[in-house]
PDB file of C-alpha atoms in Angstrom:
ATOM      1  CA  MET A   1      11.189   3.353 -39.005  1.00  0.00           C
ATOM      2  CA  THR A   2      10.329   0.633 -36.495  1.00  0.00           C
ATOM      3  CA  LYS A   3       9.617   1.952 -33.002  1.00  0.00           C
ATOM      4  CA  VAL A   4       9.321  -0.045 -29.793  1.00  0.00           C
ATOM      5  CA  THR A   5       6.114   1.069 -28.097  1.00  0.00           C
ATOM      6  CA  ALA A   6       4.139   0.185 -25.004  1.00  0.00           C
ATOM      7  CA  GLN A   7       0.742   1.208 -23.728  1.00  0.00           C
ATOM      8  CA  LEU A   8      -1.036   0.454 -20.498  1.00  0.00           C
ATOM      9  CA  SER A   9      -4.197   1.578 -18.750  1.00  0.00           C
ATOM     10  CA  VAL A  10      -3.514   2.919 -15.268  1.00  0.00           C
ATOM     11  CA  SER A  11      -5.433   4.492 -12.424  1.00  0.00           C
ATOM     12  CA  VAL A  12      -4.716   8.082 -11.392  1.00  0.00           C
ATOM     13  CA  ASP A  13      -2.445   6.683  -8.655  1.00  0.00           C
ATOM     14  CA  GLY A  14      -0.507   4.545 -11.136  1.00  0.00           C
ATOM     15  CA  PHE A  15      -1.904   1.006 -10.762  1.00  0.00           C
ATOM     16  CA  TYR A  16      -2.790  -1.238 -13.699  1.00  0.00           C
ATOM     17  CA  ALA A  17      -4.504  -3.934 -11.617  1.00  0.00           C
ATOM     18  CA  GLY A  18      -5.407  -4.741  -8.045  1.00  0.00           C
ATOM     19  CA  PRO A  19      -3.069  -6.545  -5.617  1.00  0.00           C
ATOM     20  CA  LEU A  20      -1.233  -9.532  -7.120  1.00  0.00           C
ATOM     21  CA  HIS A  21      -3.258 -12.739  -6.998  1.00  0.00           C
ATOM     22  CA  THR A  22      -1.091 -15.523  -5.621  1.00  0.00           C
ATOM     23  CA  GLY A  23      -3.661 -17.928  -4.177  1.00  0.00           C
ATOM     24  CA  ASP A  24      -5.280 -21.047  -5.549  1.00  0.00           C
ATOM     25  CA  GLY A  25      -8.667 -19.456  -6.169  1.00  0.00           C
ATOM     26  CA  ASN A  26     -10.138 -18.262  -9.439  1.00  0.00           C
ATOM     27  CA  TRP A  27      -8.261 -15.209 -10.771  1.00  0.00           C
ATOM     28  CA  MET A  28     -11.553 -13.752 -12.021  1.00  0.00           C
ATOM     29  CA  ASP A  29     -12.747 -13.521  -8.405  1.00  0.00           C
ATOM     30  CA  SER A  30      -9.547 -11.872  -7.147  1.00  0.00           C
ATOM     31  CA  ALA A  31      -8.810  -8.281  -6.168  1.00  0.00           C
ATOM     32  CA  GLU A  32      -6.204  -8.177  -8.953  1.00  0.00           C
ATOM     33  CA  SER A  33      -8.909  -8.956 -11.503  1.00  0.00           C
ATOM     34  CA  ALA A  34     -11.352  -6.429 -10.034  1.00  0.00           C
ATOM     35  CA  GLY A  35      -8.819  -3.622 -10.359  1.00  0.00           C
ATOM     36  CA  PHE A  36      -7.733  -4.712 -13.838  1.00  0.00           C
ATOM     37  CA  PHE A  37     -11.250  -4.793 -15.251  1.00  0.00           C
ATOM     38  CA  ARG A  38     -12.086  -1.392 -13.775  1.00  0.00           C
ATOM     39  CA  ILE A  39      -8.984   0.105 -15.392  1.00  0.00           C
ATOM     40  CA  THR A  40      -9.688  -1.515 -18.776  1.00  0.00           C
ATOM     41  CA  ARG A  41     -13.439  -0.907 -18.897  1.00  0.00           C
ATOM     42  CA  TRP A  42     -12.969   1.685 -21.631  1.00  0.00           C
ATOM     43  CA  VAL A  43     -11.228  -0.958 -23.762  1.00  0.00           C
ATOM     44  CA  THR A  44     -13.919  -3.606 -23.550  1.00  0.00           C
ATOM     45  CA  GLU A  45     -16.598  -1.066 -24.474  1.00  0.00           C
ATOM     46  CA  ALA A  46     -14.771   0.022 -27.658  1.00  0.00           C
ATOM     47  CA  SER A  47     -15.910  -1.357 -31.003  1.00  0.00           C
ATOM     48  CA  ALA A  48     -12.314  -1.753 -32.262  1.00  0.00           C
ATOM     49  CA  TRP A  49     -11.458  -4.066 -29.357  1.00  0.00           C
ATOM     50  CA  ARG A  50     -14.708  -6.009 -29.682  1.00  0.00           C
ATOM     51  CA  GLU A  51     -14.150  -6.539 -33.405  1.00  0.00           C
ATOM     52  CA  ARG A  52     -10.669  -7.931 -32.691  1.00  0.00           C
ATOM     53  CA  GLN A  53     -12.160 -10.359 -30.187  1.00  0.00           C
ATOM     54  CA  GLY A  54     -14.882 -11.462 -32.606  1.00  0.00           C
ATOM     55  CA  PHE A  55     -17.652  -9.697 -30.664  1.00  0.00           C
ATOM     56  CA  ALA A  56     -20.369  -7.456 -32.039  1.00  0.00           C
ATOM     57  CA  GLY A  57     -21.293  -3.947 -30.938  1.00  0.00           C
ATOM     58  CA  GLY A  58     -19.315  -1.481 -28.897  1.00  0.00           C
ATOM     59  CA  GLU A  59     -18.764   2.260 -29.003  1.00  0.00           C
ATOM     60  CA  GLN A  60     -17.298   3.858 -32.127  1.00  0.00           C
ATOM     61  CA  ASP A  61     -15.594   6.889 -30.616  1.00  0.00           C
ATOM     62  CA  THR A  62     -12.193   8.412 -29.876  1.00  0.00           C
ATOM     63  CA  ASP A  63     -11.296   5.596 -27.467  1.00  0.00           C
ATOM     64  CA  SER A  64     -12.053   3.043 -30.168  1.00  0.00           C
ATOM     65  CA  ASP A  65      -9.995   5.030 -32.677  1.00  0.00           C
ATOM     66  CA  VAL A  66      -6.999   4.964 -30.315  1.00  0.00           C
ATOM     67  CA  LEU A  67      -7.215   1.182 -30.098  1.00  0.00           C
ATOM     68  CA  ALA A  68      -7.668   0.748 -33.842  1.00  0.00           C
ATOM     69  CA  GLU A  69      -4.592   2.905 -34.423  1.00  0.00           C
ATOM     70  CA  SER A  70      -2.493   0.777 -32.076  1.00  0.00           C
ATOM     71  CA  PHE A  71      -3.639  -2.464 -33.714  1.00  0.00           C
ATOM     72  CA  GLY A  72      -2.789  -1.080 -37.141  1.00  0.00           C
ATOM     73  CA  ALA A  73       0.677   0.146 -36.117  1.00  0.00           C
ATOM     74  CA  ALA A  74       1.931  -3.129 -34.618  1.00  0.00           C
ATOM     75  CA  GLY A  75       3.863  -5.537 -36.805  1.00  0.00           C
ATOM     76  CA  ALA A  76       4.985  -7.758 -33.918  1.00  0.00           C
ATOM     77  CA  TYR A  77       4.464  -8.036 -30.180  1.00  0.00           C
ATOM     78  CA  VAL A  78       6.538  -8.813 -27.079  1.00  0.00           C
ATOM     79  CA  MET A  79       4.830 -10.079 -23.936  1.00  0.00           C
ATOM     80  CA  GLY A  80       5.519 -11.800 -20.639  1.00  0.00           C
ATOM     81  CA  ARG A  81       4.924 -15.487 -19.978  1.00  0.00           C
ATOM     82  CA  ARG A  82       2.249 -14.853 -17.332  1.00  0.00           C
ATOM     83  CA  MET A  83       0.153 -12.868 -19.813  1.00  0.00           C
ATOM     84  CA  ALA A  84       0.703 -15.437 -22.564  1.00  0.00           C
ATOM     85  CA  ASP A  85      -0.250 -18.367 -20.342  1.00  0.00           C
ATOM     86  CA  GLY A  86      -3.291 -16.578 -18.960  1.00  0.00           C
ATOM     87  CA  GLY A  87      -4.549 -15.623 -22.404  1.00  0.00           C
ATOM     88  CA  GLU A  88      -3.871 -18.838 -24.291  1.00  0.00           C
ATOM     89  CA  ALA A  89      -7.263 -20.419 -23.652  1.00  0.00           C
ATOM     90  CA  PRO A  90      -9.465 -17.285 -23.753  1.00  0.00           C
ATOM     91  CA  TRP A  91      -7.840 -16.067 -26.994  1.00  0.00           C
ATOM     92  CA  GLY A  92      -8.777 -19.313 -28.718  1.00  0.00           C
ATOM     93  CA  ASP A  93      -7.619 -20.474 -32.140  1.00  0.00           C
ATOM     94  CA  GLU A  94      -7.485 -16.954 -33.612  1.00  0.00           C
ATOM     95  CA  PRO A  95      -5.939 -14.587 -31.033  1.00  0.00           C
ATOM     96  CA  PRO A  96      -6.448 -10.840 -31.538  1.00  0.00           C
ATOM     97  CA  PHE A  97      -2.802 -10.042 -32.347  1.00  0.00           C
ATOM     98  CA  ARG A  98      -2.737 -11.160 -36.012  1.00  0.00           C
ATOM     99  CA  ALA A  99       1.067 -10.858 -35.939  1.00  0.00           C
ATOM    100  CA  PRO A 100       4.091 -12.692 -34.478  1.00  0.00           C
ATOM    101  CA  VAL A 101       4.287 -12.575 -30.675  1.00  0.00           C
ATOM    102  CA  PHE A 102       7.566 -13.110 -28.799  1.00  0.00           C
ATOM    103  CA  VAL A 103       7.120 -14.321 -25.233  1.00  0.00           C
ATOM    104  CA  VAL A 104       9.856 -13.585 -22.668  1.00  0.00           C
ATOM    105  CA  THR A 105      10.243 -16.642 -20.464  1.00  0.00           C
ATOM    106  CA  HIS A 106      12.664 -18.889 -18.589  1.00  0.00           C
ATOM    107  CA  ARG A 107      10.788 -22.038 -19.692  1.00  0.00           C
ATOM    108  CA  PRO A 108      11.384 -23.165 -23.275  1.00  0.00           C
ATOM    109  CA  ARG A 109       8.482 -24.218 -25.466  1.00  0.00           C
ATOM    110  CA  GLU A 110       7.988 -24.919 -29.149  1.00  0.00           C
ATOM    111  CA  THR A 111       6.574 -22.077 -31.230  1.00  0.00           C
ATOM    112  CA  LEU A 112       2.789 -22.076 -31.028  1.00  0.00           C
ATOM    113  CA  LEU A 113       1.029 -21.366 -34.329  1.00  0.00           C
ATOM    114  CA  ARG A 114      -2.480 -19.954 -34.324  1.00  0.00           C
ATOM    115  CA  GLY A 115      -4.929 -18.705 -36.934  1.00  0.00           C
ATOM    116  CA  GLY A 116      -5.148 -15.193 -38.328  1.00  0.00           C
ATOM    117  CA  GLY A 117      -1.371 -14.761 -38.590  1.00  0.00           C
ATOM    118  CA  THR A 118      -0.612 -15.048 -34.857  1.00  0.00           C
ATOM    119  CA  SER A 119       2.321 -17.118 -33.622  1.00  0.00           C
ATOM    120  CA  PHE A 120       3.885 -17.340 -30.160  1.00  0.00           C
ATOM    121  CA  THR A 121       7.681 -17.746 -30.070  1.00  0.00           C
ATOM    122  CA  TYR A 122       9.101 -18.406 -26.604  1.00  0.00           C
ATOM    123  CA  VAL A 123      12.358 -16.504 -26.027  1.00  0.00           C
ATOM    124  CA  THR A 124      14.580 -17.710 -23.187  1.00  0.00           C
ATOM    125  CA  ASP A 125      17.618 -15.428 -23.595  1.00  0.00           C
ATOM    126  CA  GLY A 126      16.157 -12.194 -22.302  1.00  0.00           C
ATOM    127  CA  VAL A 127      14.014  -9.210 -23.148  1.00  0.00           C
ATOM    128  CA  ALA A 128      16.589  -7.599 -25.475  1.00  0.00           C
ATOM    129  CA  SER A 129      16.635 -10.736 -27.623  1.00  0.00           C
ATOM    130  CA  ALA A 130      12.832 -10.825 -27.746  1.00  0.00           C
ATOM    131  CA  VAL A 131      12.696  -7.178 -28.856  1.00  0.00           C
ATOM    132  CA  GLU A 132      15.355  -7.765 -31.511  1.00  0.00           C
ATOM    133  CA  GLN A 133      13.521 -10.815 -32.885  1.00  0.00           C
ATOM    134  CA  ALA A 134      10.291  -8.838 -32.917  1.00  0.00           C
ATOM    135  CA  ARG A 135      11.987  -6.005 -34.840  1.00  0.00           C
ATOM    136  CA  ALA A 136      13.113  -8.491 -37.479  1.00  0.00           C
ATOM    137  CA  ALA A 137       9.580  -9.889 -37.789  1.00  0.00           C
ATOM    138  CA  ALA A 138       7.695  -6.561 -37.740  1.00  0.00           C
ATOM    139  CA  GLY A 139       8.133  -5.787 -41.435  1.00  0.00           C
ATOM    140  CA  GLY A 140       8.929  -2.129 -40.783  1.00  0.00           C
ATOM    141  CA  LYS A 141       5.946  -1.610 -38.481  1.00  0.00           C
ATOM    142  CA  ASP A 142       6.176  -1.058 -34.722  1.00  0.00           C
ATOM    143  CA  VAL A 143       7.079  -3.558 -32.029  1.00  0.00           C
ATOM    144  CA  ALA A 144       4.373  -3.354 -29.361  1.00  0.00           C
ATOM    145  CA  VAL A 145       5.249  -4.442 -25.828  1.00  0.00           C
ATOM    146  CA  ALA A 146       1.933  -5.947 -24.810  1.00  0.00           C
ATOM    147  CA  GLY A 147       2.699  -6.419 -21.115  1.00  0.00           C
ATOM    148  CA  GLY A 148       2.236  -7.054 -18.357  1.00  0.00           C
ATOM    149  CA  GLY A 149       3.538  -4.167 -16.366  1.00  0.00           C
ATOM    150  CA  SER A 150       6.673  -5.907 -15.093  1.00  0.00           C
ATOM    151  CA  LEU A 151       7.753  -6.612 -18.679  1.00  0.00           C
ATOM    152  CA  VAL A 152       7.137  -2.984 -19.677  1.00  0.00           C
ATOM    153  CA  ARG A 153       9.412  -1.949 -16.801  1.00  0.00           C
ATOM    154  CA  GLN A 154      12.101  -4.376 -17.998  1.00  0.00           C
ATOM    155  CA  VAL A 155      11.992  -2.821 -21.460  1.00  0.00           C
ATOM    156  CA  ILE A 156      12.168   0.712 -20.016  1.00  0.00           C
ATOM    157  CA  LYS A 157      15.003  -0.290 -17.668  1.00  0.00           C
ATOM    158  CA  ALA A 158      16.966  -1.721 -20.600  1.00  0.00           C
ATOM    159  CA  GLY A 159      16.576   1.527 -22.556  1.00  0.00           C
ATOM    160  CA  LEU A 160      14.700  -0.213 -25.376  1.00  0.00           C
ATOM    161  CA  LEU A 161      11.418   1.723 -25.326  1.00  0.00           C
ATOM    162  CA  ASP A 162      10.810   4.579 -27.787  1.00  0.00           C
ATOM    163  CA  GLU A 163       7.221   5.507 -26.895  1.00  0.00           C
ATOM    164  CA  LEU A 164       5.019   4.965 -23.861  1.00  0.00           C
ATOM    165  CA  GLU A 165       1.281   5.617 -23.976  1.00  0.00           C
ATOM    166  CA  LEU A 166      -0.585   5.774 -20.684  1.00  0.00           C
ATOM    167  CA  HIS A 167      -4.367   5.550 -20.678  1.00  0.00           C
ATOM    168  CA  VAL A 168      -5.157   7.289 -17.387  1.00  0.00           C
ATOM    169  CA  VAL A 169      -8.529   6.264 -15.982  1.00  0.00           C
ATOM    170  CA  PRO A 170     -10.226   8.616 -13.478  1.00  0.00           C
ATOM    171  CA  VAL A 171     -10.231   6.247 -10.522  1.00  0.00           C
ATOM    172  CA  VAL A 172      -8.011   5.784  -7.451  1.00  0.00           C
ATOM    173  CA  LEU A 173      -7.323   2.158  -6.518  1.00  0.00           C
ATOM    174  CA  GLY A 174      -5.139   2.870  -3.491  1.00  0.00           C
ATOM    175  CA  THR A 175      -3.095  -0.321  -3.889  1.00  0.00           C
ATOM    176  CA  GLY A 176      -2.266  -2.955  -6.448  1.00  0.00           C
ATOM    177  CA  LEU A 177       0.211  -3.618  -9.243  1.00  0.00           C
ATOM    178  CA  ARG A 178       2.023  -0.368 -10.008  1.00  0.00           C
ATOM    179  CA  LEU A 179       3.396   0.243 -13.482  1.00  0.00           C
ATOM    180  CA  LEU A 180       6.359   2.509 -12.700  1.00  0.00           C
ATOM    181  CA  ASP A 181       8.010   1.114  -9.594  1.00  0.00           C
ATOM    182  CA  ALA A 182      11.362   1.083  -7.797  1.00  0.00           C
ATOM    183  CA  ASP A 183      12.782  -1.814  -9.835  1.00  0.00           C
ATOM    184  CA  LEU A 184      13.752   0.585 -12.650  1.00  0.00           C
ATOM    185  CA  ASP A 185      17.072   0.850 -10.745  1.00  0.00           C
ATOM    186  CA  LEU A 186      17.336   4.617 -11.024  1.00  0.00           C
ATOM    187  CA  GLY A 187      20.079   6.338  -9.086  1.00  0.00           C
ATOM    188  CA  GLU A 188      19.257   8.749  -6.272  1.00  0.00           C
ATOM    189  CA  LYS A 189      19.815  11.718  -8.622  1.00  0.00           C
ATOM    190  CA  GLU A 190      18.680  10.145 -11.878  1.00  0.00           C
ATOM    191  CA  ALA A 191      15.395  10.151 -13.800  1.00  0.00           C
ATOM    192  CA  ILE A 192      13.929   8.838 -17.028  1.00  0.00           C
ATOM    193  CA  GLU A 193      12.798  11.844 -19.040  1.00  0.00           C
ATOM    194  CA  LEU A 194       9.597  11.700 -21.116  1.00  0.00           C
ATOM    195  CA  ALA A 195       8.198  14.205 -23.605  1.00  0.00           C
ATOM    196  CA  PRO A 196       4.420  14.288 -24.206  1.00  0.00           C
ATOM    197  CA  ILE A 197       3.698  14.134 -27.930  1.00  0.00           C
ATOM    198  CA  ARG A 198      -0.098  13.613 -27.875  1.00  0.00           C
ATOM    199  CA  VAL A 199      -2.907  14.037 -25.371  1.00  0.00           C
ATOM    200  CA  LEU A 200      -6.487  12.969 -26.071  1.00  0.00           C
ATOM    201  CA  SER A 201      -9.150  13.266 -23.407  1.00  0.00           C
ATOM    202  CA  THR A 202     -12.537  11.531 -23.261  1.00  0.00           C
ATOM    203  CA  PRO A 203     -15.045  11.099 -20.421  1.00  0.00           C
ATOM    204  CA  GLN A 204     -13.668   7.639 -19.607  1.00  0.00           C
ATOM    205  CA  VAL A 205      -9.908   8.022 -20.025  1.00  0.00           C
ATOM    206  CA  THR A 206      -7.092  10.416 -20.919  1.00  0.00           C
ATOM    207  CA  HIS A 207      -4.645   9.052 -23.496  1.00  0.00           C
ATOM    208  CA  ILE A 208      -1.138  10.487 -23.041  1.00  0.00           C
ATOM    209  CA  ARG A 209       1.587   9.431 -25.459  1.00  0.00           C
ATOM    210  CA  TYR A 210       5.201  10.105 -24.479  1.00  0.00           C
ATOM    211  CA  ALA A 211       8.461   9.893 -26.366  1.00  0.00           C
ATOM    212  CA  VAL A 212      10.997   8.244 -24.057  1.00  0.00           C
ATOM    213  CA  ARG A 213      14.067  10.493 -23.879  1.00  0.00           C
ATOM    214  CA  GLY A 214      16.112   8.202 -21.656  1.00  0.00           C
ATOM    215  CA  ARG A 215      18.022   8.498 -18.409  1.00  0.00           C
ATOM    216  CA  ALA A 216      19.265  11.875 -17.283  1.00  0.00           C
ATOM    217  CA  PRO A 217      20.783  13.318 -14.093  1.00  0.00           C
ATOM    218  CA  LEU A 218      18.645  15.337 -11.724  1.00  0.00           C
ATOM    219  CA  VAL A 219      20.232  18.773 -11.560  1.00  0.00           C
ATOM    220  CA  LEU A 220      19.698  21.191  -8.691  1.00  0.00           C
ATOM    221  CA  ASP A 221      17.261  23.926  -9.618  1.00  0.00           C
ATOM    222  CA  ASP A 222      18.333  27.022  -7.671  1.00  0.00           C
ATOM    223  CA  ARG A 223      15.893  29.513  -9.108  1.00  0.00           C
ATOM    224  CA  GLY A 224      14.439  29.993  -5.633  1.00  0.00           C
ATOM    225  CA  SER A 225      17.790  31.102  -4.160  1.00  0.00           C
ATOM    226  CA  GLY A 226      17.279  34.763  -5.028  1.00  0.00           C
ATOM    227  CA  GLY A 227      20.057  34.891  -7.594  1.00  0.00           C
ATOM    228  CA  GLY A 228      17.807  35.804 -10.516  1.00  0.00           C
ATOM    229  CA  PRO A 229      16.500  39.203 -11.597  1.00  0.00           C
ATOM    230  CA  THR A 230      14.276  41.089  -9.199  1.00  0.00           C
ATOM    231  CA  VAL A 231      11.204  43.173  -9.957  1.00  0.00           C
ATOM    232  CA  THR A 232      10.841  46.577  -8.318  1.00  0.00           C
ATOM    233  CA  ARG A 233       7.548  48.353  -7.937  1.00  0.00           C
TER     234      ARG A 233
END
């Protein structure tokens, strides 16, 4: 059964990058970049990621196994236009996805074909349409929401996400781009319930996979009111 999944590396305080870079300078020199590369250090050191990028070396360990598993599970991807534009040149003629990618955008563009089985289809009628097209192209495998964080929130907000995996890195950034933010449009007494289904811990990162249970009301817990059973000694 095809699942819609998302995964993102975050700091302990919930940021996936430093403060948004909006200036004219080089993104690689920005605070956003500095935070992002600290959070994703475990990825770039993993042999599974390096192999996908065409690089040699890297660590063959649990972190690498987690990445290899995610690559193998994805039959199609959904991503935001900012990520697609930023990666187009660095990814080169054979991007690491090796599957159809559906880019959520307001600016139309012809489908971009690349080597290794990767294609970029630009979807202008919303995130739900992009997810549905990705489902049709995934061949029974999962649809992976590749990011960035604002797109992951859109998918969660729309109730389209089945699993969320957070790679929690032991660092506090203090500020930056936060993954789970107020634009989920939750009511004052409403939450999105998650159920942890796997936890793997390594020295660099803790991988926590959640099943997304959906929106639910916040109900008053009155166990502290004294109405329960008492213990006498």
